[in-house]
Coordinates of C-alpha atoms in Angstrom, one line a residue:
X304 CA 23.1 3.9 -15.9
X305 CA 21.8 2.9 -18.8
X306 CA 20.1 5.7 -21.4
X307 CA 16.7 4.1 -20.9
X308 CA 16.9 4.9 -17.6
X309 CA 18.0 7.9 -17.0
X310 CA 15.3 9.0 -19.6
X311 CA 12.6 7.5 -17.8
X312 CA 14.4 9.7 -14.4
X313 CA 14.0 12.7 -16.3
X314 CA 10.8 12.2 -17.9
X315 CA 8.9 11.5 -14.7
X316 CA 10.1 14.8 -12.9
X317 CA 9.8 16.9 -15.9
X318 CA 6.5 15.8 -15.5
X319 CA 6.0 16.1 -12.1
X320 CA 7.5 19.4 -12.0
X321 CA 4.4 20.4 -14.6
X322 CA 1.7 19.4 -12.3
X323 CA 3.3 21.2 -9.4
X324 CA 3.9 24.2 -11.8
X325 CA 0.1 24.3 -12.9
X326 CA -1.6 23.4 -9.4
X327 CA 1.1 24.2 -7.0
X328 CA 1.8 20.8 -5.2
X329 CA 2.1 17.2 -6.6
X330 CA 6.0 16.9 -7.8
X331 CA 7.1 14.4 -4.7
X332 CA 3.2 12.3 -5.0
X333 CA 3.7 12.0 -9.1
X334 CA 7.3 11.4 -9.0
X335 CA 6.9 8.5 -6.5
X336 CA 4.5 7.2 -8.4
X337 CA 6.5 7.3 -11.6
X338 CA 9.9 6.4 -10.4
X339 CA 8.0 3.4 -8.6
X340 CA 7.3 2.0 -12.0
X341 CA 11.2 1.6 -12.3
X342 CA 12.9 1.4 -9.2
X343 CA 11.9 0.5 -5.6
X344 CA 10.2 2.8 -3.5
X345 CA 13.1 3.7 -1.2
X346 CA 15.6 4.7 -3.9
X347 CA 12.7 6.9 -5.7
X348 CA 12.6 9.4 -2.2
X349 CA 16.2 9.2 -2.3
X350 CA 16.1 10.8 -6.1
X351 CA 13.0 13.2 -4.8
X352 CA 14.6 14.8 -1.9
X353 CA 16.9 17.7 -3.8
X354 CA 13.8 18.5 -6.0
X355 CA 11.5 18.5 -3.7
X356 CA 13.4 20.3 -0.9
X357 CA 14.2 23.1 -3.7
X358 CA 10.6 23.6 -5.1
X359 CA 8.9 23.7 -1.4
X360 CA 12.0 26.5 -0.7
X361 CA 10.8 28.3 -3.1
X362 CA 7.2 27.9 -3.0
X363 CA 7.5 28.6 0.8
X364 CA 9.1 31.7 1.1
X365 CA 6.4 33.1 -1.5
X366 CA 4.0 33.2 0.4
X367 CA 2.7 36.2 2.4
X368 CA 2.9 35.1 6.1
X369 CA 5.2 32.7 7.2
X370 CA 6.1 34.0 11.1
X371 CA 1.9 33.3 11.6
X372 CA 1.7 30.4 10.0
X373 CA 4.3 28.9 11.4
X374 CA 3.1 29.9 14.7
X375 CA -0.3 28.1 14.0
X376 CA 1.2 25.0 12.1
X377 CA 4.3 24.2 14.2
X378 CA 2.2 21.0 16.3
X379 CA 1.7 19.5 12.7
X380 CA 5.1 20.1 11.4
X381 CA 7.0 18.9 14.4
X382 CA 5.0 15.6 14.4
X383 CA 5.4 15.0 11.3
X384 CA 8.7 15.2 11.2
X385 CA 8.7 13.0 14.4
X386 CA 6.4 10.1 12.7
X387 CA 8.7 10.1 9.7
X388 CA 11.9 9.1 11.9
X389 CA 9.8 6.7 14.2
X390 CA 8.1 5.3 10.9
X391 CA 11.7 5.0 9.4
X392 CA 13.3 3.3 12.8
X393 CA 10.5 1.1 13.3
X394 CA 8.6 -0.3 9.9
X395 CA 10.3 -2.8 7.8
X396 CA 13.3 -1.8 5.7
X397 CA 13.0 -3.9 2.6
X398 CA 11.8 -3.1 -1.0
X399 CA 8.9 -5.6 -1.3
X400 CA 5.8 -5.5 -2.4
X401 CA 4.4 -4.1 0.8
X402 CA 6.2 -1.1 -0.2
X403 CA 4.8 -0.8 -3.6
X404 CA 1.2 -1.6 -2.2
X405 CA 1.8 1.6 0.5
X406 CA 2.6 3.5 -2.2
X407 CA -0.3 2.7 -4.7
X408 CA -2.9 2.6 -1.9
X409 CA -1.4 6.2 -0.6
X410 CA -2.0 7.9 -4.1
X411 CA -5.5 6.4 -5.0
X412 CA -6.9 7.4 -1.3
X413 CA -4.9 10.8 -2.5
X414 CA -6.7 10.8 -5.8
X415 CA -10.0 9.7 -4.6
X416 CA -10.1 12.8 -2.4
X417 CA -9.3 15.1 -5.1
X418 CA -11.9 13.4 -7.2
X419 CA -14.7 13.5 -4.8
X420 CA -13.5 17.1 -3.7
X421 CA -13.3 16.1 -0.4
X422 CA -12.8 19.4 2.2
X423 CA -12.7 19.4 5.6
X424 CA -13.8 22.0 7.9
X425 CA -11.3 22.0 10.9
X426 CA -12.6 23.6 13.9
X427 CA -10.3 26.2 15.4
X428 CA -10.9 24.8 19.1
X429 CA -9.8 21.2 17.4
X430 CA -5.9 22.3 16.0
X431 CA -4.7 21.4 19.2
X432 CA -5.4 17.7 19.3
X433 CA -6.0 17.2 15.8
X434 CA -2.8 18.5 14.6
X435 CA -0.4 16.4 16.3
X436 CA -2.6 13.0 15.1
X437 CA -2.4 14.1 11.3
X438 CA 1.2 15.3 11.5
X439 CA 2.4 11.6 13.0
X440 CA 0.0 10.0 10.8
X441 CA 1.3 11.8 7.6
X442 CA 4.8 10.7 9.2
X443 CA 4.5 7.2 9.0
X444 CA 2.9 7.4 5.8
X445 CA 5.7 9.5 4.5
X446 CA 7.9 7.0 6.2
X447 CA 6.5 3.9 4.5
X448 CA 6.1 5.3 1.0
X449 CA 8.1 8.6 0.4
X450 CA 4.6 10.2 -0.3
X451 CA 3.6 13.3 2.3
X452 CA 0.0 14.7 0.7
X453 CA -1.8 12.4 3.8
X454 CA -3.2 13.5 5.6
X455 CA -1.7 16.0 5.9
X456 CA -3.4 18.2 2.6
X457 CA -7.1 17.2 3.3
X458 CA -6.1 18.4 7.2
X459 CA -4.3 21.9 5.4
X460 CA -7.2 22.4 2.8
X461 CA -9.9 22.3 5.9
X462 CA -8.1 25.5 7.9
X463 CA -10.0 28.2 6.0
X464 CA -6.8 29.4 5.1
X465 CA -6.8 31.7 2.0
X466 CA -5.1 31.0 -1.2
X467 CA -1.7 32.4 -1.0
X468 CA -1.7 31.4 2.8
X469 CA -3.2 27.8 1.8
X470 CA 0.0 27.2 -0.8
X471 CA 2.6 28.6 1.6
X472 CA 1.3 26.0 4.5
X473 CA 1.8 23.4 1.6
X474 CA 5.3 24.3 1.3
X475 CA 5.9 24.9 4.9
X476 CA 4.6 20.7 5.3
X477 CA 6.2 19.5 2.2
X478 CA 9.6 21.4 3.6
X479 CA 9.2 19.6 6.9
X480 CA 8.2 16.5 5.5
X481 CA 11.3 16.4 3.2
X482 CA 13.5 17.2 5.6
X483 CA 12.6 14.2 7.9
X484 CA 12.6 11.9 5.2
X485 CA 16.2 13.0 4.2
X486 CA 17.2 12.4 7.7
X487 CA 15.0 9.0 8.1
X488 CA 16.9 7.7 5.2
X489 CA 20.4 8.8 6.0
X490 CA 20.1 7.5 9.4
X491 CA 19.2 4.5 7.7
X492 CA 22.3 4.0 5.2
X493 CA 19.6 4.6 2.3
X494 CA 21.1 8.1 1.6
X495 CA 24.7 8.9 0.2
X496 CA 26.7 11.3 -1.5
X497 CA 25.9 9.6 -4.7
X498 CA 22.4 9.8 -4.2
X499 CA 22.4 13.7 -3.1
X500 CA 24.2 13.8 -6.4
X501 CA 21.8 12.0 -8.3
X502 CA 18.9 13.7 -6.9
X503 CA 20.8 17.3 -7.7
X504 CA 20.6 16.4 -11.3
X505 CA 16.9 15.6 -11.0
X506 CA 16.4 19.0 -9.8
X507 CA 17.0 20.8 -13.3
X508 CA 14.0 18.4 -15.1
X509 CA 11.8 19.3 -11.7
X510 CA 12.3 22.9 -12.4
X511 CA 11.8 22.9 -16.0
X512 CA 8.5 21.5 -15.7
X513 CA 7.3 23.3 -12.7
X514 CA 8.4 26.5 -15.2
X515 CA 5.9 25.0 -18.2
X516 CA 3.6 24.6 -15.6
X517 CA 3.4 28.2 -14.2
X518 CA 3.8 29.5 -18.0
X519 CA 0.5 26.8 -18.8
X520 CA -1.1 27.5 -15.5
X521 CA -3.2 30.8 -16.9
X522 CA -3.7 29.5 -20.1
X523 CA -5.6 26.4 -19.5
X524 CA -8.8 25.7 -17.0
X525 CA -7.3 24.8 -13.9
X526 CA -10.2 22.3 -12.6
X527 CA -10.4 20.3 -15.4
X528 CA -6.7 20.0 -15.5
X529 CA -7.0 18.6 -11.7
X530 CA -9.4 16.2 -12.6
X531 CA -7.2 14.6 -14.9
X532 CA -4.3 14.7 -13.0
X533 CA -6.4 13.1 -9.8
X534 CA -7.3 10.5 -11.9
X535 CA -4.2 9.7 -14.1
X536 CA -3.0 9.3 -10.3
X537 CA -5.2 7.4 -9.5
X538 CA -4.5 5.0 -12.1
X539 CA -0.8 4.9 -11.8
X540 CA -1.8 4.1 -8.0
X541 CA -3.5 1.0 -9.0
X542 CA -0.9 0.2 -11.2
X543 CA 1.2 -0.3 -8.4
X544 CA -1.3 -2.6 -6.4
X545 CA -1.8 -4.6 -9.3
X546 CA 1.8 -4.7 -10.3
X547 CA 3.0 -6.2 -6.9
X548 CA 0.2 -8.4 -6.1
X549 CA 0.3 -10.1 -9.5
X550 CA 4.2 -10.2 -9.8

């Protein structure tokens, strides 16, 4: 690969491994959305899924009550996974501009409902049919773009959950959601040993991010570090759209 490249590779997950440091989720939606600038959509989850797998570990078994929450959350996380391999099996396989279009329309609608501050308030007597809709849902949308924030986070964010419990069901979904997409892409021939071994290496930019993030995380105002990142998302979303549409 040329040195270009592989700088650009390591650039955009030392990056996203910042955001996810200072806000605790983020690495897989920023990476896609930088890697899409220089690759096609499908090889950029191949590169994310070591990284993200690893970080979601990690920020999953922090968290203070996993037995419970995955009691309450299994619905979502099962269909999810399901709508990821029926997304994978059944929506085009090709690395068009439709692709790139998915992707920058999933991380605007993403950034536009962090920049509005949009939260949900999920009824308890709802989980049971709402949960399976936004865990297929975020499957095919994880299936068609590599990105696994929707629905799925809005849905998470409107549980009343508290903080610690909030960012554990984060990594619980992003763990599932990886997971599936792994599998989607294996299944389809889009996943090798050389790309498990090029998305290994990505791993130690992720991590030395996500560790300036957590290190940066009490030191500057949270919120108006959001904003920014919502909105440089956005931006890199529309980037996308205009890219493909205008060739």
């Amino acid at each position: 690969m040329q040195t270009s490249f592989l700088l650009a590779v390591g650039a955009s997950f030392i990056l996203a491994g910042f955001v996810k440091g200072v806000v605790g989720l983020g690495l897989p939606t920023v990476a896609m959305g930088m890697l899409s600038l220089v690759m096609p959509p499908v090889q950029a989850a191949a590169l994310l899924i070591v990284p993200s797998m690893v970080t979601n570990l990690w920020q999953l078994a922090a968290g203070p009550g996993l037995a419970s929450l995955l009691r309450r959350l299994w619905p979502l996380l099962a269909w999810s996974m399901t709508g990821t391999l029926l997304g994978g099996a059944l929506l085009p396989r090709d690395s068009g501009a439709w692709a790139v279009v998915a992707l920058g329309v999933a991380l605007m609608a993403y950034a536009l409902a962090g920049l509005c501050s949009l939260r949900l308030n999920v009824a308890l007597r709802h989980e049971r049919w709402l949960a399976p809709l936004v865990g297929a849902l975020t499957g095919l949308v994880t299936a068609a773009t590599g990105v696994f924030v929707i629905p799925a986070v809005p849905y998470l964010q409107g549980l009343g959950l508290k903080r610690d419990e909030l960012v554990q069901a984060l990594g619980m979904a992003f763990t599932a959601s990886t997971m599936a997409l792994a599998a989607s892409l294996a299944l389809l021939g889009d996943f090798h040993l050389g790309d498990a071994r090029a998305s290994a290496w990505a791993l130690l930019p992720a991590l030395a991010g996500m560790l300036a993030g957590q290190w940066l995380r009490g030191r500057i105002a949270p919120e108006l570090f959001k904003k920014c990142f919502f909105a440089g998302l956005f931006a890199l979303g529309l980037h996308s759209v205009a890219k493909a549409w205008l060739g």
